[in-house]
Amino acid sequence: MLVLGIESSCDETAAAVVDKNNRILSSVIASQVEVHSRYGGVVPELASRMHVEAITPVVEKAVSRAGISTGDIQGVAATRGPGLIGALLVGFCFAKAFAWGRGLPLAGVNHLEAHIHSLFLADPDLKFPFTALVVSGGHTNIYHVSADNRFELMGQTRDDAAGEAFDKVSKMLDLGYPGGPVIEQMAKTCDPGQIRFPRSLLEKDSFDFSFSGLKSAVGRYIHENPVKSRADKARVAAAFQAAVIDVLCEKLLRAARHRSCRQIGVSGGVSANQTFVATLTRRAARKNIQVIAPPLSLCGDNAAMVAARGAVMIRDGCTCGPEDDVFSRALHQQPEG
Ligand code: KG4
Ligand code: ZN
């Protein structure tokens, strides 16, 4: 089965064609980051307008790069949420028209489940159950994934997402948006041990995260020790990044141990951070746990992961009808207690 995937939940308009063996025939991403970076973050109204402009050419490019014609497509998958409503509506309505005009099934994909599914594109041998982290600008969620459609939320951030913390600290250091890549580069130039920022691990048995205290600690440090040079900024960047990585690794390893998982998968924009992936891989290896991370092209928002997740939903008869709409907030609930 050939599935066309469409992603428009935030600031990337993306389309991809994936076959039934999770082979990516094409993956096209039109990023809006240059426009939003002028404002220091994503401007929802601008994002919607740019999706409208980009969606048709991006889909056309994905179909032609796959070496197929639109008549070969057998199913359509589009991100339904969570994300920016106006942005989601552009891709989801396009997908509805595209699918139903051709009598094709449409899967309304949860963006977070799509990020988790990118792990199967990275490693076809990934086996259930595994521990999964979705770590991006909007989410820091740990899941226990026990089967194709079973995503159990074990923990999430109580305030800022990890990527959001990278973006805010980058702003404080005047390093621009998005913050993750530039902080990672700066951090490479210096020893992270020169400043020690707090690690918030919350309650002993909790898999939740909190990054706002760390963000405030960085703010206080900068207030008391003005960063004048690039080297000053690098010291703060490295110490901040080390604190985030430490907490992410600690919680993930605890979650994997709690559910006896031998594999941990990380996905989402922050998993593009090679220092994070390398540190986690090293720490996990000591506990005989394997770490899977998607290639860089699949860490950030893309439509290949949406198509791949959608293919499973279509196979299992989990498709959308005309009454189904987009949603802005995550639908996964953490179990009580
Ligand atoms: O998944 P994504 O592309 O979009 C969503 O938020 O859904 O993630 C974007 C986030 C931004 O906060 C960005 O700063 C962060 O991922 N990011 C990184 C890196 N590359 C992107 N954070 C740390 N290190 C990176 N190399
Ligand atoms: Zn994302």
mmCIF file of C-alpha atoms in Angstrom, residues 40-296:
data_model
loop_
_atom_site.group_PDB
_atom_site.id
_atom_site.type_symbol
_atom_site.label_atom_id
_atom_site.label_comp_id
_atom_site.label_asym_id
_atom_site.label_seq_id
_atom_site.Cartn_x
_atom_site.Cartn_y
_atom_site.Cartn_z
ATOM 1 C CA GLY A 40 11.658 34.827 18.172
ATOM 2 C CA GLY A 41 9.054 32.047 17.938
ATOM 3 C CA VAL A 42 6.204 30.638 15.855
ATOM 4 C CA VAL A 43 3.473 33.167 14.945
ATOM 5 C CA PRO A 44 0.317 31.042 14.474
ATOM 6 C CA GLU A 45 -1.421 33.325 11.951
ATOM 7 C CA LEU A 46 1.676 33.496 9.758
ATOM 8 C CA ALA A 47 2.090 29.714 10.010
ATOM 9 C CA SER A 48 -1.465 29.095 8.735
ATOM 10 C CA ARG A 49 -0.999 31.431 5.776
ATOM 11 C CA MET A 50 2.295 29.874 4.809
ATOM 12 C CA HIS A 51 0.821 26.368 5.005
ATOM 13 C CA VAL A 52 -1.918 27.478 2.591
ATOM 14 C CA GLU A 53 0.709 28.685 0.131
ATOM 15 C CA ALA A 54 2.947 25.637 0.465
ATOM 16 C CA ILE A 55 0.592 22.669 0.731
ATOM 17 C CA THR A 56 -0.188 22.086 -2.974
ATOM 18 C CA PRO A 57 3.386 22.413 -4.310
ATOM 19 C CA VAL A 58 4.761 20.324 -1.422
ATOM 20 C CA VAL A 59 2.299 17.473 -2.097
ATOM 21 C CA GLU A 60 2.975 17.660 -5.844
ATOM 22 C CA LYS A 61 6.722 17.470 -5.197
ATOM 23 C CA ALA A 62 6.305 14.476 -2.861
ATOM 24 C CA VAL A 63 4.271 12.582 -5.479
ATOM 25 C CA SER A 64 6.661 13.338 -8.330
ATOM 26 C CA ARG A 65 9.809 12.584 -6.273
ATOM 27 C CA ALA A 66 8.288 9.216 -5.328
ATOM 28 C CA GLY A 67 8.142 8.433 -9.044
ATOM 29 C CA ILE A 68 4.403 7.728 -8.898
ATOM 30 C CA SER A 69 1.225 9.462 -10.011
ATOM 31 C CA THR A 70 -1.622 10.513 -7.705
ATOM 32 C CA GLY A 71 -3.658 7.554 -9.009
ATOM 33 C CA ASP A 72 -1.177 5.132 -7.367
ATOM 34 C CA ILE A 73 -1.882 6.436 -3.849
ATOM 35 C CA GLN A 74 -4.015 4.010 -1.829
ATOM 36 C CA GLY A 75 -4.406 5.848 1.452
ATOM 37 C CA VAL A 76 -3.930 9.312 2.959
ATOM 38 C CA ALA A 77 -2.701 10.208 6.455
ATOM 39 C CA ALA A 78 -2.669 13.700 7.904
ATOM 40 C CA THR A 79 -1.777 15.104 11.311
ATOM 41 C CA ARG A 80 -4.959 15.819 13.262
ATOM 42 C CA GLY A 81 -3.342 17.156 16.457
ATOM 43 C CA PRO A 82 -1.949 18.239 18.804
ATOM 44 C CA GLY A 83 -0.702 21.500 17.325
ATOM 45 C CA LEU A 84 -1.819 24.934 16.157
ATOM 46 C CA ILE A 85 -5.462 24.723 15.102
ATOM 47 C CA GLY A 86 -5.190 27.024 12.072
ATOM 48 C CA ALA A 87 -2.070 25.222 10.866
ATOM 49 C CA LEU A 88 -3.568 21.753 11.405
ATOM 50 C CA LEU A 89 -6.741 22.696 9.554
ATOM 51 C CA VAL A 90 -4.814 23.476 6.360
ATOM 52 C CA GLY A 91 -3.208 20.027 6.088
ATOM 53 C CA PHE A 92 -6.162 18.066 7.446
ATOM 54 C CA CYS A 93 -8.753 19.730 5.169
ATOM 55 C CA PHE A 94 -6.442 19.313 2.179
ATOM 56 C CA ALA A 95 -6.105 15.626 3.073
ATOM 57 C CA LYS A 96 -9.884 15.204 3.439
ATOM 58 C CA ALA A 97 -10.478 16.662 -0.028
ATOM 59 C CA PHE A 98 -7.598 14.700 -1.575
ATOM 60 C CA ALA A 99 -8.673 11.381 -0.028
ATOM 61 C CA TRP A 100 -12.422 11.558 -0.355
ATOM 62 C CA GLY A 101 -12.341 13.060 -3.857
ATOM 63 C CA ARG A 102 -10.590 9.829 -4.842
ATOM 64 C CA GLY A 103 -12.517 7.438 -2.593
ATOM 65 C CA LEU A 104 -9.445 6.717 -0.437
ATOM 66 C CA PRO A 105 -9.298 6.030 3.325
ATOM 67 C CA LEU A 106 -8.035 8.884 5.522
ATOM 68 C CA ALA A 107 -6.174 8.394 8.801
ATOM 69 C CA GLY A 108 -6.187 11.319 11.250
ATOM 70 C CA VAL A 109 -2.805 10.920 12.901
ATOM 71 C CA ASN A 110 -1.775 11.954 16.414
ATOM 72 C CA HIS A 111 1.436 13.948 15.930
ATOM 73 C CA LEU A 112 3.082 12.428 19.034
ATOM 74 C CA GLU A 113 2.315 8.871 17.917
ATOM 75 C CA ALA A 114 3.823 9.781 14.537
ATOM 76 C CA HIS A 115 7.051 10.906 16.244
ATOM 77 C CA ILE A 116 7.153 7.558 18.090
ATOM 78 C CA HIS A 117 6.504 5.756 14.810
ATOM 79 C CA SER A 118 9.556 7.442 13.255
ATOM 80 C CA LEU A 119 11.506 4.904 15.358
ATOM 81 C CA PHE A 120 10.270 2.107 13.086
ATOM 82 C CA LEU A 121 11.550 4.033 10.078
ATOM 83 C CA ALA A 122 14.929 4.216 11.828
ATOM 84 C CA ASP A 123 14.978 0.591 13.015
ATOM 85 C CA PRO A 124 12.599 -1.928 11.417
ATOM 86 C CA ASP A 125 13.681 -4.470 14.064
ATOM 87 C CA LEU A 126 12.379 -2.412 16.975
ATOM 88 C CA LYS A 127 10.251 -4.748 19.115
ATOM 89 C CA PHE A 128 7.398 -4.147 21.547
ATOM 90 C CA PRO A 129 7.398 -3.287 24.356
ATOM 91 C CA PHE A 130 9.745 -0.294 24.457
ATOM 92 C CA THR A 131 10.089 2.996 26.314
ATOM 93 C CA ALA A 132 9.629 6.053 24.102
ATOM 94 C CA LEU A 133 10.424 9.716 24.622
ATOM 95 C CA VAL A 134 8.842 12.421 22.485
ATOM 96 C CA VAL A 135 10.873 15.525 23.160
ATOM 97 C CA SER A 136 10.155 18.660 21.169
ATOM 98 C CA GLY A 137 9.253 22.323 21.444
ATOM 99 C CA GLY A 138 5.802 21.436 22.779
ATOM 100 C CA HIS A 139 6.211 18.102 24.561
ATOM 101 C CA THR A 140 8.430 16.041 26.829
ATOM 102 C CA ASN A 141 6.458 12.807 27.136
ATOM 103 C CA ILE A 142 7.571 9.334 28.205
ATOM 104 C CA TYR A 143 5.471 6.423 26.922
ATOM 105 C CA HIS A 144 5.370 2.714 27.476
ATOM 106 C CA VAL A 145 4.585 1.380 23.997
ATOM 107 C CA SER A 146 3.339 -2.202 24.205
ATOM 108 C CA ALA A 147 1.753 -2.737 20.767
ATOM 109 C CA ASP A 148 0.992 -0.916 17.500
ATOM 110 C CA ASN A 149 -1.867 1.134 18.922
ATOM 111 C CA ARG A 150 -1.018 1.102 22.616
ATOM 112 C CA PHE A 151 0.746 4.219 23.858
ATOM 113 C CA GLU A 152 0.631 4.504 27.632
ATOM 114 C CA LEU A 153 1.699 7.936 28.868
ATOM 115 C CA MET A 154 4.010 7.433 31.872
ATOM 116 C CA GLY A 155 5.164 10.994 32.394
ATOM 117 C CA GLN A 156 5.164 14.470 30.890
ATOM 118 C CA THR A 157 6.406 17.950 31.596
ATOM 119 C CA ARG A 158 4.554 19.911 34.256
ATOM 120 C CA ASP A 159 5.664 23.239 32.783
ATOM 121 C CA ASP A 160 8.060 23.937 29.897
ATOM 122 C CA ALA A 161 8.941 21.313 27.300
ATOM 123 C CA ALA A 162 12.656 20.564 26.940
ATOM 124 C CA GLY A 163 12.798 22.166 23.472
ATOM 125 C CA GLU A 164 10.966 25.222 24.791
ATOM 126 C CA ALA A 165 13.641 25.540 27.511
ATOM 127 C CA PHE A 166 16.362 25.393 24.828
ATOM 128 C CA ASP A 167 14.524 28.123 22.905
ATOM 129 C CA LYS A 168 14.063 30.354 25.975
ATOM 130 C CA VAL A 169 17.663 30.021 27.154
ATOM 131 C CA SER A 170 18.817 30.763 23.621
ATOM 132 C CA LYS A 171 16.738 33.940 23.721
ATOM 133 C CA MET A 172 18.307 34.945 27.059
ATOM 134 C CA LEU A 173 21.752 34.450 25.524
ATOM 135 C CA ASP A 174 20.724 36.365 22.399
ATOM 136 C CA LEU A 175 21.418 33.355 20.203
ATOM 137 C CA GLY A 176 18.171 33.392 18.183
ATOM 138 C CA TYR A 177 15.407 30.888 17.369
ATOM 139 C CA PRO A 178 15.284 27.898 17.313
ATOM 140 C CA GLY A 179 17.603 27.514 20.275
ATOM 141 C CA GLY A 180 18.435 23.792 20.229
ATOM 142 C CA PRO A 181 20.903 23.603 17.342
ATOM 143 C CA VAL A 182 22.822 26.769 18.294
ATOM 144 C CA ILE A 183 23.047 25.812 21.991
ATOM 145 C CA GLU A 184 24.300 22.368 21.006
ATOM 146 C CA GLN A 185 27.008 23.906 18.802
ATOM 147 C CA MET A 186 28.074 26.438 21.459
ATOM 148 C CA ALA A 187 28.127 23.708 24.125
ATOM 149 C CA LYS A 188 30.567 21.628 22.076
ATOM 150 C CA THR A 189 33.205 24.303 22.538
ATOM 151 C CA CYS A 190 33.435 24.079 26.317
ATOM 152 C CA ASP A 191 33.449 21.946 29.445
ATOM 153 C CA PRO A 192 29.891 21.703 30.885
ATOM 154 C CA GLY A 193 31.216 21.425 34.438
ATOM 155 C CA GLN A 194 32.193 25.083 34.883
ATOM 156 C CA ILE A 195 28.711 26.079 36.118
ATOM 157 C CA ARG A 196 26.329 23.731 37.925
ATOM 158 C CA PHE A 197 22.609 24.276 37.296
ATOM 159 C CA PRO A 198 19.954 22.387 39.324
ATOM 160 C CA ARG A 199 18.444 19.100 38.125
ATOM 161 C CA SER A 200 14.759 18.790 38.956
ATOM 162 C CA LEU A 201 13.860 15.132 39.378
ATOM 163 C CA LEU A 202 10.540 15.774 41.227
ATOM 164 C CA GLU A 203 9.193 12.884 43.346
ATOM 165 C CA LYS A 204 11.217 9.666 43.425
ATOM 166 C CA ASP A 205 8.567 7.575 41.673
ATOM 167 C CA SER A 206 7.448 10.218 39.157
ATOM 168 C CA PHE A 207 8.312 10.133 35.463
ATOM 169 C CA ASP A 208 7.217 13.751 35.036
ATOM 170 C CA PHE A 209 9.570 16.579 34.124
ATOM 171 C CA SER A 210 9.908 20.205 35.159
ATOM 172 C CA PHE A 211 12.239 22.565 33.320
ATOM 173 C CA SER A 212 10.998 25.966 34.486
ATOM 174 C CA GLY A 213 13.246 25.955 37.609
ATOM 175 C CA LEU A 214 16.294 25.311 35.425
ATOM 176 C CA LYS A 215 15.242 28.102 33.072
ATOM 177 C CA SER A 216 14.880 30.512 36.024
ATOM 178 C CA ALA A 217 18.272 29.411 37.415
ATOM 179 C CA VAL A 218 19.884 30.238 34.063
ATOM 180 C CA GLY A 219 18.099 33.627 34.073
ATOM 181 C CA ARG A 220 19.340 34.385 37.608
ATOM 182 C CA TYR A 221 22.889 33.334 36.725
ATOM 183 C CA ILE A 222 22.920 35.619 33.675
ATOM 184 C CA HIS A 223 21.537 38.480 35.776
ATOM 185 C CA GLU A 224 24.272 38.065 38.387
ATOM 186 C CA ASN A 225 27.086 37.202 35.933
ATOM 187 C CA PRO A 226 26.476 39.196 32.740
ATOM 188 C CA VAL A 227 27.532 37.171 29.700
ATOM 189 C CA LYS A 228 29.855 39.402 27.731
ATOM 190 C CA SER A 229 31.771 37.157 25.389
ATOM 191 C CA ARG A 230 31.024 34.150 23.203
ATOM 192 C CA ALA A 231 32.982 32.055 25.688
ATOM 193 C CA ASP A 232 30.692 33.247 28.542
ATOM 194 C CA LYS A 233 27.658 32.197 26.498
ATOM 195 C CA ALA A 234 29.215 28.834 25.662
ATOM 196 C CA ARG A 235 29.789 28.121 29.366
ATOM 197 C CA VAL A 236 26.120 28.791 30.168
ATOM 198 C CA ALA A 237 24.921 26.849 27.096
ATOM 199 C CA ALA A 238 27.034 23.810 27.983
ATOM 200 C CA ALA A 239 25.981 23.766 31.645
ATOM 201 C CA PHE A 240 22.298 24.239 30.744
ATOM 202 C CA GLN A 241 22.392 21.487 28.116
ATOM 203 C CA ALA A 242 24.146 19.117 30.540
ATOM 204 C CA ALA A 243 21.380 19.659 33.118
ATOM 205 C CA VAL A 244 18.612 18.919 30.567
ATOM 206 C CA ILE A 245 20.398 15.831 29.267
ATOM 207 C CA ASP A 246 21.033 14.534 32.779
ATOM 208 C CA VAL A 247 17.338 14.745 33.715
ATOM 209 C CA LEU A 248 16.134 13.239 30.411
ATOM 210 C CA CYS A 249 18.561 10.302 30.746
ATOM 211 C CA GLU A 250 17.778 9.678 34.413
ATOM 212 C CA LYS A 251 13.990 9.604 33.904
ATOM 213 C CA LEU A 252 14.167 7.506 30.751
ATOM 214 C CA LEU A 253 16.420 4.890 32.328
ATOM 215 C CA ARG A 254 14.175 4.756 35.396
ATOM 216 C CA ALA A 255 11.073 4.359 33.186
ATOM 217 C CA ALA A 256 12.670 1.565 31.147
ATOM 218 C CA ARG A 257 13.724 -0.227 34.320
ATOM 219 C CA HIS A 258 10.273 0.216 35.881
ATOM 220 C CA ARG A 259 8.631 -1.547 32.898
ATOM 221 C CA SER A 260 11.510 -3.969 32.206
ATOM 222 C CA CYS A 261 12.142 -2.584 28.702
ATOM 223 C CA ARG A 262 15.427 -3.336 26.971
ATOM 224 C CA GLN A 263 14.956 -0.675 24.289
ATOM 225 C CA ILE A 264 14.495 3.083 24.565
ATOM 226 C CA GLY A 265 13.482 5.149 21.538
ATOM 227 C CA VAL A 266 13.863 8.919 21.433
ATOM 228 C CA SER A 267 12.108 11.124 18.896
ATOM 229 C CA GLY A 268 11.104 14.726 18.236
ATOM 230 C CA GLY A 269 13.158 17.852 17.560
ATOM 231 C CA VAL A 270 15.384 17.665 20.654
ATOM 232 C CA SER A 271 16.440 14.102 19.779
ATOM 233 C CA ALA A 272 18.440 15.740 16.969
ATOM 234 C CA ASN A 273 20.838 16.672 19.796
ATOM 235 C CA GLN A 274 23.767 14.314 19.258
ATOM 236 C CA THR A 275 25.246 15.019 22.702
ATOM 237 C CA PHE A 276 21.956 13.848 24.243
ATOM 238 C CA VAL A 277 21.735 10.698 22.115
ATOM 239 C CA ALA A 278 25.399 9.814 22.714
ATOM 240 C CA THR A 279 25.111 10.351 26.496
ATOM 241 C CA LEU A 280 21.909 8.314 26.725
ATOM 242 C CA THR A 281 23.389 5.527 24.582
ATOM 243 C CA ARG A 282 26.454 5.357 26.852
ATOM 244 C CA ARG A 283 24.472 5.369 30.080
ATOM 245 C CA ALA A 284 21.906 2.858 28.758
ATOM 246 C CA ALA A 285 24.609 0.464 27.543
ATOM 247 C CA ARG A 286 25.816 0.117 31.155
ATOM 248 C CA LYS A 287 22.353 -1.246 31.950
ATOM 249 C CA ASN A 288 22.229 -3.408 28.858
ATOM 250 C CA ILE A 289 19.596 -1.204 27.232
ATOM 251 C CA GLN A 290 19.695 -0.277 23.543
ATOM 252 C CA VAL A 291 18.863 3.254 22.362
ATOM 253 C CA ILE A 292 17.159 3.981 19.050
ATOM 254 C CA ALA A 293 17.079 7.480 17.591
ATOM 255 C CA PRO A 294 15.820 8.476 14.157
ATOM 256 C CA PRO A 295 18.227 9.945 11.608
ATOM 257 C CA LEU A 296 18.365 13.756 11.723
#
